[in-house]
Structures are given as structure tokens and as C-alpha cells.
mmCIF file of C-alpha atoms in Angstrom:
data_model
loop_
_atom_site.group_PDB
_atom_site.id
_atom_site.type_symbol
_atom_site.label_atom_id
_atom_site.label_comp_id
_atom_site.label_asym_id
_atom_site.label_seq_id
_atom_site.Cartn_x
_atom_site.Cartn_y
_atom_site.Cartn_z
ATOM 1 C CA MET A 1 209.935 -27.096 -34.651
ATOM 2 C CA ALA A 2 213.282 -25.249 -34.405
ATOM 3 C CA HIS A 3 213.366 -21.745 -33.062
ATOM 4 C CA THR A 4 216.014 -19.129 -34.045
ATOM 5 C CA LEU A 5 217.192 -16.978 -31.147
ATOM 6 C CA SER A 6 217.671 -13.245 -31.742
ATOM 7 C CA ALA A 7 220.956 -11.581 -30.876
ATOM 8 C CA GLU A 8 219.389 -10.060 -27.737
ATOM 9 C CA GLN A 9 218.085 -13.479 -26.600
ATOM 10 C CA LEU A 10 221.656 -14.788 -26.729
ATOM 11 C CA LEU A 11 222.520 -12.347 -23.952
ATOM 12 C CA GLY A 12 222.062 -12.866 -20.230
ATOM 13 C CA THR A 13 219.266 -11.131 -18.339
ATOM 14 C CA ALA A 14 221.548 -8.355 -16.946
ATOM 15 C CA LEU A 15 222.930 -7.473 -20.407
ATOM 16 C CA ARG A 16 219.448 -7.435 -21.972
ATOM 17 C CA ALA A 17 218.354 -5.030 -19.266
ATOM 18 C CA GLN A 18 221.362 -2.727 -19.920
ATOM 19 C CA LEU A 19 220.618 -2.688 -23.636
ATOM 20 C CA ALA A 20 216.980 -1.893 -22.963
ATOM 21 C CA ASN A 21 217.676 1.043 -20.666
ATOM 22 C CA GLY A 22 220.445 2.458 -22.780
ATOM 23 C CA SER A 23 223.237 2.173 -20.193
ATOM 24 C CA ILE A 24 225.360 0.456 -22.823
ATOM 25 C CA PRO A 25 225.342 1.328 -26.534
ATOM 26 C CA LYS A 26 223.528 -0.760 -29.096
ATOM 27 C CA HIS A 27 225.659 -3.425 -30.693
ATOM 28 C CA THR A 28 227.342 -2.546 -34.014
ATOM 29 C CA ALA A 29 227.356 -4.948 -36.932
ATOM 30 C CA LEU A 30 230.783 -6.201 -37.989
ATOM 31 C CA ASP A 31 230.568 -5.485 -41.693
ATOM 32 C CA LYS A 32 234.272 -5.040 -42.465
ATOM 33 C CA ASP A 33 237.224 -7.409 -42.430
ATOM 34 C CA VAL A 34 239.659 -6.341 -39.728
ATOM 35 C CA SER A 35 243.239 -7.302 -40.504
ATOM 36 C CA GLU A 36 246.771 -5.892 -40.688
ATOM 37 C CA LEU A 37 246.916 -7.324 -44.202
ATOM 38 C CA GLY A 38 243.835 -5.442 -45.307
ATOM 39 C CA ASP A 39 242.748 -1.826 -45.527
ATOM 40 C CA TYR A 40 240.841 -1.786 -42.239
ATOM 41 C CA THR A 41 242.875 -2.458 -39.108
ATOM 42 C CA VAL A 42 242.084 -2.839 -35.441
ATOM 43 C CA THR A 43 243.229 0.810 -35.074
ATOM 44 C CA ASP A 44 240.497 1.918 -37.461
ATOM 45 C CA GLN A 45 237.935 -0.272 -35.750
ATOM 46 C CA ILE A 46 238.689 1.244 -32.279
ATOM 47 C CA ILE A 47 238.650 4.831 -33.533
ATOM 48 C CA ASP A 48 235.357 4.346 -35.396
ATOM 49 C CA LEU A 49 233.808 2.822 -32.266
ATOM 50 C CA HIS A 50 234.918 5.779 -30.128
ATOM 51 C CA ASN A 51 233.723 8.311 -32.706
ATOM 52 C CA ALA A 52 230.303 6.719 -32.828
ATOM 53 C CA ASN A 53 229.755 6.372 -29.076
ATOM 54 C CA CYS A 54 231.778 8.817 -27.045
ATOM 55 C CA LYS A 55 229.885 12.034 -26.195
ATOM 56 C CA ASP A 56 232.931 13.980 -24.994
ATOM 57 C CA PRO A 57 234.852 15.433 -27.991
ATOM 58 C CA ARG A 58 238.037 16.135 -26.007
ATOM 59 C CA ARG A 59 238.123 12.634 -24.544
ATOM 60 C CA THR A 60 237.500 11.132 -27.979
ATOM 61 C CA PHE A 61 240.348 13.154 -29.454
ATOM 62 C CA VAL A 62 242.843 12.377 -26.650
ATOM 63 C CA VAL A 63 242.127 8.652 -26.460
ATOM 64 C CA ASN A 64 242.034 8.205 -30.285
ATOM 65 C CA SER A 65 245.343 9.999 -30.549
ATOM 66 C CA LEU A 66 246.774 7.748 -27.859
ATOM 67 C CA VAL A 67 245.574 4.662 -29.696
ATOM 68 C CA LYS A 68 247.034 5.866 -33.031
ATOM 69 C CA HIS A 69 250.452 6.606 -31.557
ATOM 70 C CA LEU A 70 250.498 3.481 -29.383
ATOM 71 C CA HIS A 71 249.595 1.279 -32.292
ATOM 72 C CA ALA A 72 252.130 3.052 -34.534
ATOM 73 C CA PHE A 73 254.825 2.489 -31.868
ATOM 74 C CA ILE A 74 253.923 -1.233 -31.724
ATOM 75 C CA ARG A 75 254.089 -1.555 -35.492
ATOM 76 C CA GLU A 76 257.346 0.443 -35.758
ATOM 77 C CA THR A 77 259.121 -1.644 -33.125
ATOM 78 C CA MET A 78 257.321 -4.920 -33.819
ATOM 79 C CA LEU A 79 256.846 -5.086 -30.075
ATOM 80 C CA THR A 80 256.646 -8.594 -28.693
ATOM 81 C CA GLU A 81 254.145 -9.836 -26.095
ATOM 82 C CA THR A 82 257.095 -10.418 -23.748
ATOM 83 C CA GLU A 83 258.212 -6.834 -24.107
ATOM 84 C CA PHE A 84 254.639 -5.568 -23.640
ATOM 85 C CA THR A 85 254.286 -7.657 -20.507
ATOM 86 C CA ALA A 86 257.575 -6.226 -19.172
ATOM 87 C CA ALA A 87 256.231 -2.685 -19.755
ATOM 88 C CA LEU A 88 253.047 -3.513 -17.852
ATOM 89 C CA LYS A 89 255.156 -4.979 -15.064
ATOM 90 C CA PHE A 90 257.152 -1.739 -14.865
ATOM 91 C CA ILE A 91 253.980 0.313 -14.565
ATOM 92 C CA ASP A 92 252.576 -2.052 -11.934
ATOM 93 C CA GLN A 93 255.756 -1.910 -9.884
ATOM 94 C CA ALA A 94 255.949 1.869 -10.139
ATOM 95 C CA VAL A 95 252.357 2.247 -8.903
ATOM 96 C CA LYS A 96 252.912 -0.227 -6.058
ATOM 97 C CA ALA A 97 256.206 1.426 -5.039
ATOM 98 C CA GLY A 98 254.305 4.562 -4.066
ATOM 99 C CA ASP A 99 256.552 7.107 -2.332
ATOM 100 C CA ILE A 100 260.310 6.409 -2.063
ATOM 101 C CA GLY A 101 262.521 8.841 -0.233
ATOM 102 C CA GLY A 102 260.037 11.721 -0.651
ATOM 103 C CA PHE A 103 259.544 11.042 -4.351
ATOM 104 C CA SER A 104 256.475 9.480 -5.923
ATOM 105 C CA GLU A 105 257.775 6.640 -8.135
ATOM 106 C CA MET A 106 255.281 7.542 -10.817
ATOM 107 C CA TYR A 107 256.463 11.178 -10.653
ATOM 108 C CA VAL A 108 260.062 9.942 -10.977
ATOM 109 C CA ALA A 109 259.144 7.795 -13.990
ATOM 110 C CA GLY A 110 257.405 10.621 -15.774
ATOM 111 C CA ALA A 111 260.145 13.079 -14.998
ATOM 112 C CA SER A 112 263.003 10.803 -15.998
ATOM 113 C CA LEU A 113 261.432 10.214 -19.420
ATOM 114 C CA GLY A 114 261.022 13.963 -20.039
ATOM 115 C CA VAL A 115 257.219 13.861 -19.848
ATOM 116 C CA LEU A 116 256.882 16.480 -17.065
ATOM 117 C CA THR A 117 259.277 18.930 -18.726
ATOM 118 C CA LEU A 118 257.428 18.536 -22.034
ATOM 119 C CA LEU A 119 254.094 19.170 -20.396
ATOM 120 C CA ASP A 120 255.437 22.290 -18.700
ATOM 121 C CA GLU A 121 256.920 23.676 -21.981
ATOM 122 C CA LEU A 122 253.722 22.923 -23.912
ATOM 123 C CA HIS A 123 251.362 24.613 -21.445
ATOM 124 C CA ASN A 124 253.564 27.362 -19.998
ATOM 125 C CA PRO A 125 255.564 28.773 -22.906
ATOM 126 C CA ARG A 126 257.455 31.961 -22.146
ATOM 127 C CA PRO A 127 258.231 34.636 -24.749
ATOM 128 C CA LYS A 128 261.784 35.072 -25.996
ATOM 129 C CA GLY A 129 263.705 37.379 -23.675
ATOM 130 C CA SER A 130 261.834 36.313 -20.535
ATOM 131 C CA THR A 131 263.017 33.844 -17.942
ATOM 132 C CA LEU A 132 262.186 30.256 -18.831
ATOM 133 C CA GLY A 133 260.088 28.059 -16.560
ATOM 134 C CA ALA A 134 261.146 24.703 -15.143
ATOM 135 C CA LEU A 135 259.637 21.926 -12.996
ATOM 136 C CA GLU A 136 258.288 22.802 -9.536
ATOM 137 C CA GLY A 137 259.374 19.481 -8.164
ATOM 138 C CA PRO A 138 257.794 17.568 -5.242
ATOM 139 C CA PHE A 139 259.116 19.775 -2.356
ATOM 140 C CA PHE A 140 257.285 23.086 -2.756
ATOM 141 C CA ILE A 141 255.094 23.932 0.226
ATOM 142 C CA ARG A 142 252.633 26.800 0.718
ATOM 143 C CA GLU A 143 252.108 26.725 4.488
ATOM 144 C CA ASN A 144 254.423 27.956 7.236
ATOM 145 C CA VAL A 145 257.020 29.402 4.845
ATOM 146 C CA PRO A 146 259.158 32.039 6.598
ATOM 147 C CA VAL A 147 258.421 35.572 5.253
ATOM 148 C CA LEU A 148 261.738 37.370 5.370
ATOM 149 C CA PRO A 149 263.143 40.761 4.224
ATOM 150 C CA SER A 150 265.686 40.941 1.431
ATOM 151 C CA GLY A 151 269.161 40.214 2.712
ATOM 152 C CA SER A 152 268.056 37.553 5.215
ATOM 153 C CA SER A 153 269.418 34.094 5.739
ATOM 154 C CA ILE A 154 267.001 31.427 4.554
ATOM 155 C CA CYS A 155 268.674 28.598 6.498
ATOM 156 C CA SER A 156 269.253 27.796 10.158
ATOM 157 C CA SER A 157 272.705 27.971 11.704
ATOM 158 C CA GLU A 158 272.822 24.156 11.888
ATOM 159 C CA THR A 159 272.210 23.619 8.174
ATOM 160 C CA VAL A 160 274.881 21.587 6.438
ATOM 161 C CA GLY A 161 276.764 23.243 3.584
ATOM 162 C CA GLU A 162 279.234 25.881 2.468
ATOM 163 C CA LYS A 163 277.995 29.477 2.535
ATOM 164 C CA MET A 164 276.147 31.049 -0.383
ATOM 165 C CA PHE A 165 275.087 34.562 -1.259
ATOM 166 C CA PHE A 166 272.435 35.201 -3.957
ATOM 167 C CA SER A 167 271.625 38.533 -5.580
ATOM 168 C CA GLY A 168 268.941 38.947 -8.155
ATOM 169 C CA THR A 169 266.755 41.449 -9.921
ATOM 170 C CA VAL A 170 263.177 41.169 -11.191
ATOM 171 C CA ARG A 171 262.393 43.156 -14.344
ATOM 172 C CA ASN A 172 259.778 43.203 -17.056
ATOM 173 C CA MET A 173 260.307 42.629 -20.772
ATOM 174 C CA GLN A 174 261.150 46.340 -21.272
ATOM 175 C CA GLY A 175 263.885 46.188 -18.637
ATOM 176 C CA ARG A 176 262.039 48.139 -15.937
ATOM 177 C CA PRO A 177 262.245 46.888 -12.342
ATOM 178 C CA ILE A 178 259.150 45.216 -10.898
ATOM 179 C CA LYS A 179 258.563 46.675 -7.433
ATOM 180 C CA GLY A 180 257.209 44.310 -4.798
ATOM 181 C CA ALA A 181 257.592 41.049 -6.717
ATOM 182 C CA LEU A 182 257.052 38.107 -4.364
ATOM 183 C CA ILE A 183 259.730 35.432 -4.549
ATOM 184 C CA ASP A 184 259.378 31.936 -3.088
ATOM 185 C CA ILE A 185 262.736 30.131 -2.714
ATOM 186 C CA TRP A 186 263.342 26.512 -1.765
ATOM 187 C CA GLN A 187 266.425 24.270 -2.095
ATOM 188 C CA ALA A 188 268.329 21.293 -0.855
ATOM 189 C CA ASP A 189 271.120 21.640 1.642
ATOM 190 C CA GLY A 190 274.801 20.706 1.376
ATOM 191 C CA ASP A 191 273.903 17.027 1.664
ATOM 192 C CA GLY A 192 271.335 17.235 -1.123
ATOM 193 C CA LEU A 193 268.298 16.946 1.163
ATOM 194 C CA TYR A 194 265.275 19.181 1.584
ATOM 195 C CA ASP A 195 263.796 20.141 4.940
ATOM 196 C CA VAL A 196 260.692 17.991 4.361
ATOM 197 C CA GLN A 197 262.916 14.933 3.949
ATOM 198 C CA TYR A 198 264.262 15.530 7.461
ATOM 199 C CA LYS A 199 260.638 16.012 8.654
ATOM 200 C CA LYS A 200 261.613 19.155 10.540
ATOM 201 C CA GLY A 201 260.561 22.766 10.415
ATOM 202 C CA ALA A 202 261.034 25.034 7.428
ATOM 203 C CA ASP A 203 264.667 25.383 6.428
ATOM 204 C CA ASP A 204 266.412 26.407 3.199
ATOM 205 C CA ARG A 205 263.228 28.105 2.069
ATOM 206 C CA ALA A 206 261.702 31.572 2.414
ATOM 207 C CA ARG A 207 259.375 34.131 0.852
ATOM 208 C CA ILE A 208 261.039 37.421 0.036
ATOM 209 C CA THR A 209 259.685 40.635 -1.504
ATOM 210 C CA ALA A 210 261.765 42.515 -4.056
ATOM 211 C CA LYS A 211 262.713 46.098 -3.213
ATOM 212 C CA ASP A 212 261.458 49.147 -5.099
ATOM 213 C CA ASP A 213 264.304 48.800 -7.591
ATOM 214 C CA GLY A 214 263.419 45.140 -8.263
ATOM 215 C CA THR A 215 266.479 43.793 -6.404
ATOM 216 C CA PHE A 216 266.640 41.170 -3.680
ATOM 217 C CA THR A 217 269.339 39.164 -1.913
ATOM 218 C CA PHE A 218 269.505 36.280 0.520
ATOM 219 C CA ARG A 219 272.084 34.162 2.306
ATOM 220 C CA GLY A 220 272.091 30.398 2.607
ATOM 221 C CA VAL A 221 274.136 27.298 1.957
ATOM 222 C CA MET A 222 275.379 26.029 -1.371
ATOM 223 C CA PRO A 223 272.998 23.192 -2.442
ATOM 224 C CA THR A 224 274.564 20.068 -3.859
ATOM 225 C CA ALA A 225 273.578 17.618 -6.543
ATOM 226 C CA TYR A 226 271.502 14.659 -5.396
ATOM 227 C CA GLY A 227 270.121 11.541 -6.918
ATOM 228 C CA LEU A 228 266.616 10.195 -7.348
ATOM 229 C CA PRO A 229 265.972 7.179 -5.115
ATOM 230 C CA ASP A 230 268.521 4.426 -5.879
ATOM 231 C CA VAL A 231 265.877 1.754 -5.572
ATOM 232 C CA GLY A 232 262.734 1.109 -7.548
ATOM 233 C CA PRO A 233 261.814 0.234 -11.119
ATOM 234 C CA THR A 234 262.702 3.641 -12.601
ATOM 235 C CA THR A 235 266.270 3.498 -11.314
ATOM 236 C CA GLU A 236 266.581 0.012 -12.816
ATOM 237 C CA LEU A 237 265.222 1.345 -16.137
ATOM 238 C CA LEU A 238 267.718 4.264 -16.174
ATOM 239 C CA SER A 239 270.608 1.900 -15.366
ATOM 240 C CA SER A 240 269.583 -0.363 -18.262
ATOM 241 C CA LEU A 241 269.699 2.680 -20.577
ATOM 242 C CA GLY A 242 273.166 3.665 -19.457
ATOM 243 C CA ARG A 243 271.828 6.723 -17.540
ATOM 244 C CA HIS A 244 272.352 8.013 -14.002
ATOM 245 C CA PRO A 245 269.672 9.230 -11.597
ATOM 246 C CA TYR A 246 271.334 12.512 -10.556
ATOM 247 C CA ARG A 247 269.939 16.004 -10.597
ATOM 248 C CA ALA A 248 272.181 18.973 -11.348
ATOM 249 C CA THR A 249 272.643 21.347 -8.425
ATOM 250 C CA HIS A 250 269.754 23.836 -8.414
ATOM 251 C CA ILE A 251 267.641 26.307 -6.451
ATOM 252 C CA HIS A 252 263.874 26.551 -6.966
ATOM 253 C CA PHE A 253 262.103 29.897 -7.432
ATOM 254 C CA GLN A 254 258.486 30.957 -7.842
ATOM 255 C CA LEU A 255 257.895 34.617 -8.723
ATOM 256 C CA ALA A 256 254.607 36.520 -8.702
ATOM 257 C CA ALA A 257 253.735 40.183 -9.261
ATOM 258 C CA PRO A 258 250.449 41.951 -10.138
ATOM 259 C CA GLY A 259 250.069 42.343 -13.881
ATOM 260 C CA TYR A 260 252.625 39.722 -14.694
ATOM 261 C CA GLN A 261 252.592 35.962 -15.445
ATOM 262 C CA ASP A 262 253.660 33.831 -12.518
ATOM 263 C CA LEU A 263 256.944 32.025 -12.972
ATOM 264 C CA ILE A 264 258.052 28.651 -11.555
ATOM 265 C CA THR A 265 261.656 27.889 -12.387
ATOM 266 C CA GLN A 266 264.937 26.559 -11.067
ATOM 267 C CA LEU A 267 268.483 27.818 -11.495
ATOM 268 C CA SER A 268 271.705 25.830 -11.661
ATOM 269 C CA PRO A 269 275.168 27.265 -10.938
ATOM 270 C CA SER A 270 277.650 27.706 -13.718
ATOM 271 C CA ASN A 271 280.019 25.196 -12.053
ATOM 272 C CA ALA A 272 277.409 22.400 -11.798
ATOM 273 C CA LEU A 273 277.794 18.866 -13.030
ATOM 274 C CA PHE A 274 275.009 16.993 -14.892
ATOM 275 C CA LEU A 275 273.728 20.075 -16.751
ATOM 276 C CA ALA A 276 273.344 18.207 -20.022
ATOM 277 C CA ASP A 277 272.202 14.876 -18.533
ATOM 278 C CA ASP A 278 270.107 16.053 -15.603
ATOM 279 C CA SER A 279 267.919 13.069 -14.766
ATOM 280 C CA VAL A 280 264.608 14.949 -15.123
ATOM 281 C CA PHE A 281 265.723 17.314 -17.946
ATOM 282 C CA ALA A 282 264.961 20.446 -15.974
ATOM 283 C CA THR A 283 268.174 22.304 -16.808
ATOM 284 C CA LYS A 284 268.347 24.928 -19.520
ATOM 285 C CA ARG A 285 271.233 27.060 -20.691
ATOM 286 C CA ASP A 286 269.237 30.243 -19.990
ATOM 287 C CA LEU A 287 268.747 29.074 -16.432
ATOM 288 C CA ILE A 288 272.431 28.775 -15.514
ATOM 289 C CA ALA A 289 273.368 31.443 -13.000
ATOM 290 C CA ASP A 290 276.684 33.153 -12.920
ATOM 291 C CA VAL A 291 278.449 31.750 -9.810
ATOM 292 C CA SER A 292 281.854 32.722 -8.415
ATOM 293 C CA GLU A 293 283.904 31.750 -5.413
ATOM 294 C CA ASP A 294 284.752 34.524 -2.936
ATOM 295 C CA THR A 295 287.621 33.751 -0.554
ATOM 296 C CA ASN A 296 288.175 37.341 0.542
ATOM 297 C CA PRO A 297 287.114 37.773 4.224
ATOM 298 C CA SER A 298 286.693 41.548 3.760
ATOM 299 C CA ASN A 299 283.731 40.831 1.401
ATOM 300 C CA TRP A 300 281.978 38.319 3.679
ATOM 301 C CA GLY A 301 280.829 40.893 6.179
ATOM 302 C CA THR A 302 279.327 43.033 3.429
ATOM 303 C CA MET A 303 277.208 40.029 2.470
ATOM 304 C CA GLY A 304 276.074 39.593 6.071
ATOM 305 C CA PHE A 305 278.289 36.682 7.093
ATOM 306 C CA ASN A 306 280.382 36.301 10.206
ATOM 307 C CA GLU A 307 283.982 35.431 9.283
ATOM 308 C CA ALA A 308 284.122 32.582 11.776
ATOM 309 C CA GLU A 309 281.040 30.859 10.339
ATOM 310 C CA VAL A 310 282.395 31.083 6.833
ATOM 311 C CA ARG A 311 285.778 29.631 7.827
ATOM 312 C CA LYS A 312 284.043 26.840 9.730
ATOM 313 C CA ALA A 313 281.968 25.977 6.667
ATOM 314 C CA GLY A 314 284.856 25.835 4.211
ATOM 315 C CA GLY A 315 286.418 29.276 4.051
ATOM 316 C CA ARG A 316 284.598 30.613 1.036
ATOM 317 C CA VAL A 317 281.252 32.073 -0.073
ATOM 318 C CA TRP A 318 279.638 31.035 -3.361
ATOM 319 C CA VAL A 319 278.192 34.151 -4.985
ATOM 320 C CA TRP A 320 275.233 33.724 -7.313
ATOM 321 C CA LYS A 321 273.851 36.407 -9.621
ATOM 322 C CA PHE A 322 270.755 36.219 -11.834
ATOM 323 C CA ASP A 323 268.302 38.607 -13.472
ATOM 324 C CA PHE A 324 264.671 37.398 -13.712
ATOM 325 C CA VAL A 325 262.500 38.786 -16.477
ATOM 326 C CA LEU A 326 258.696 38.415 -16.116
ATOM 327 C CA PRO A 327 256.331 38.808 -19.094
ATOM 328 C CA THR A 328 252.677 39.830 -18.915
ATOM 329 C CA PRO A 329 249.812 37.385 -19.479
ATOM 330 C CA ASP A 330 249.226 38.915 -22.938
ATOM 331 C CA GLU A 331 252.913 38.351 -23.832
ATOM 332 C CA CYS A 332 252.595 34.738 -22.728
ATOM 333 C CA GLU A 333 249.411 34.333 -24.812
ATOM 334 C CA ALA A 334 251.322 35.489 -27.816
ATOM 335 C CA ALA A 335 253.979 32.859 -27.077
ATOM 336 C CA LYS A 336 251.288 30.157 -26.842
ATOM 337 C CA LYS A 337 249.894 31.186 -30.200
ATOM 338 C CA GLN A 338 253.358 31.008 -31.701
ATOM 339 C CA LEU A 339 253.910 27.556 -30.215
ATOM 340 C CA LYS A 340 250.576 26.256 -31.528
ATOM 341 C CA GLU A 341 251.450 27.427 -35.030
ATOM 342 C CA LYS A 342 254.798 25.727 -34.782
ATOM 343 C CA LEU A 343 253.295 22.485 -33.540
ATOM 344 C CA ALA A 344 250.748 22.537 -36.321
ATOM 345 C CA THR A 345 253.587 22.373 -38.887
ATOM 346 C CA ARG A 346 254.891 19.173 -37.271
ATOM 347 C CA VAL A 347 251.626 17.219 -37.644
#
């Protein structure tokens, strides 16, 4: 006499045990035709499955949105299996590349496609009239940073580069100075390298407190543009797209003051190259500092420089000026609300 096996009996012992103890969900009947030619596609099938089984609403939302957009991208481009395999190979190579020249290859990939800048703008919107944020980058450190008074040099005497003098103010949205604002500064040297890439002590970085009138100054070297690592899968991708891997010249800043929203940003000089095609899209017009060239020796001493050191380094001082404007947390919350309303109209 023939016996009909149940669906559970067609499973191995381990799977039957998992079904019995609830560690995997009960099977779902396939009662719809799944086809691109029909009304119910594999996209619908996946989303329905997640909705029925996932207990985390946020995870369900994020993954379902990813599936929708990924599948829409595949349909729009009619992506081939060969192209999909190439994309997987790129990801695999980027993961295996690890850290190249002080940069994580996955960080470089995300930054060069604008992902990191987009994330920063979505989650840290600044109200109109305040200083915009920008990427922190991979070279910020919290430990062993020199704490210096305003007017100090942030670099050692051996640091490569032409001389630079920076003067800034820190104000609130109403134009009043913010006394005691704490400013972290870090930058590359005249060869486009950060201190951590030399594996030496802190250089071209400092922590300075603004004066009572919100002003601060420091001396250093003029940073130069530099490129992302010229090896690795991301560089190959950029080259295939007709793009270069270079960053515009910049200085990083992090500002904090009680009662105000912290700011992480980076400034570029007005004479910089690559402002429009910065490889990680971290440059913004509002973050271009007014920079001039001072070749008058009588001014160098006022800035704190020795004439001989300036002449040895090129015979000029690059003078930067910039006014930082910090909003309050409430003012930033209002900007977030405005952004959410704007994004809602795009859906």
C-alpha cells in the first residue's frame, strides 16, 4: 500500500526540529504565480515574506526599500549577469583591499560615490545662515592632541610647506560671539600627508579655545591637494568613469560650545583646484575661505613669523579668513523638520 509523505516528512531531521521549536518560520504556501510578465513579481514576493516574518519594523522598512530600489535599478538598466558579477567582484576586492595608504578602501568607495556626504547632509542638516558641515575624514584623532592658545603654531619647525596664517571668528545665528568655543584643527602638510601617515607625533593639528570676542588665530603650513590611493578597485572605477582621485586643498575643523550644536566641517581656500570635482564631494561654496598671498615682510612679524623662516619656505604667507556660525540644537531640529518635509515631496 502506497504512503503519502507530508511536507514535514520530506525534510531532514535537523529542519524538522527547527520547524518544531520555532527557530525558523512555518513554510508559506505558494498560491500566486511569480513572474515579470504577471502582476506579482519576485519583488512583491520578497517584500510580502519580510512583512510576514520580520519582527523589527525598522529593519523591515530598510531592507524592503533596498530591495525595491535594487530591483528597480536592475529593471531600468536591464543589468546583465556579467555586469552583476563584476559589481560583486568590485565589492569583494574592496573588502579584501582593507587599508591602503591610511584609507579604508570601503571608505574610499563610499566617499567617491557621494554616499558619505549624502549621509552627513541627511542626518546633520544645518539651518540657513549657519556654517555647513562636511566629512570628518579618516584622520581625526581624540588622544594626545596639543592644546594651544590662540595665535600658536600648530606645526613643527620641520613640517614641509609654505607658511599660512588663519584667523577666524565663532558666532551664533544672531551674530554674537561665542566665548570659549573649542576648536579642533587638523590638516595635511605641504606634501599632502597627515601626521598619522608618517606615523609620528601630533603635527598639523591642535585644539584651540576662542577668545572672549569669539576670535582665534593660528599659524601653520599651507596644505596641498592630495589624491586617494592610486591603487585599488575604487581608483580603477574612477578612471573608467573619466574621474580623478584628487581632493581639493582643505583644513578640517570641529567646533563645540555649550548650548550649541557641534560642527564638523572642512574649509578649502579660494585658490584651490578641484573644488567642483573633489573626489569625495566634500567641498561646498559656503565652505570656501577667503585666502590671499602676503609678500610684505613687515606683516609677517605681526602674524608671529620670523622673516627668515618665511623666506626659506617660499617668501610668502597665505592668509586665510573665515567666520564660523554655530546654531543651537533647537535651530538644527527645525532644519531637520524642514528637510523631512522636503524629502516627503520627493517620494
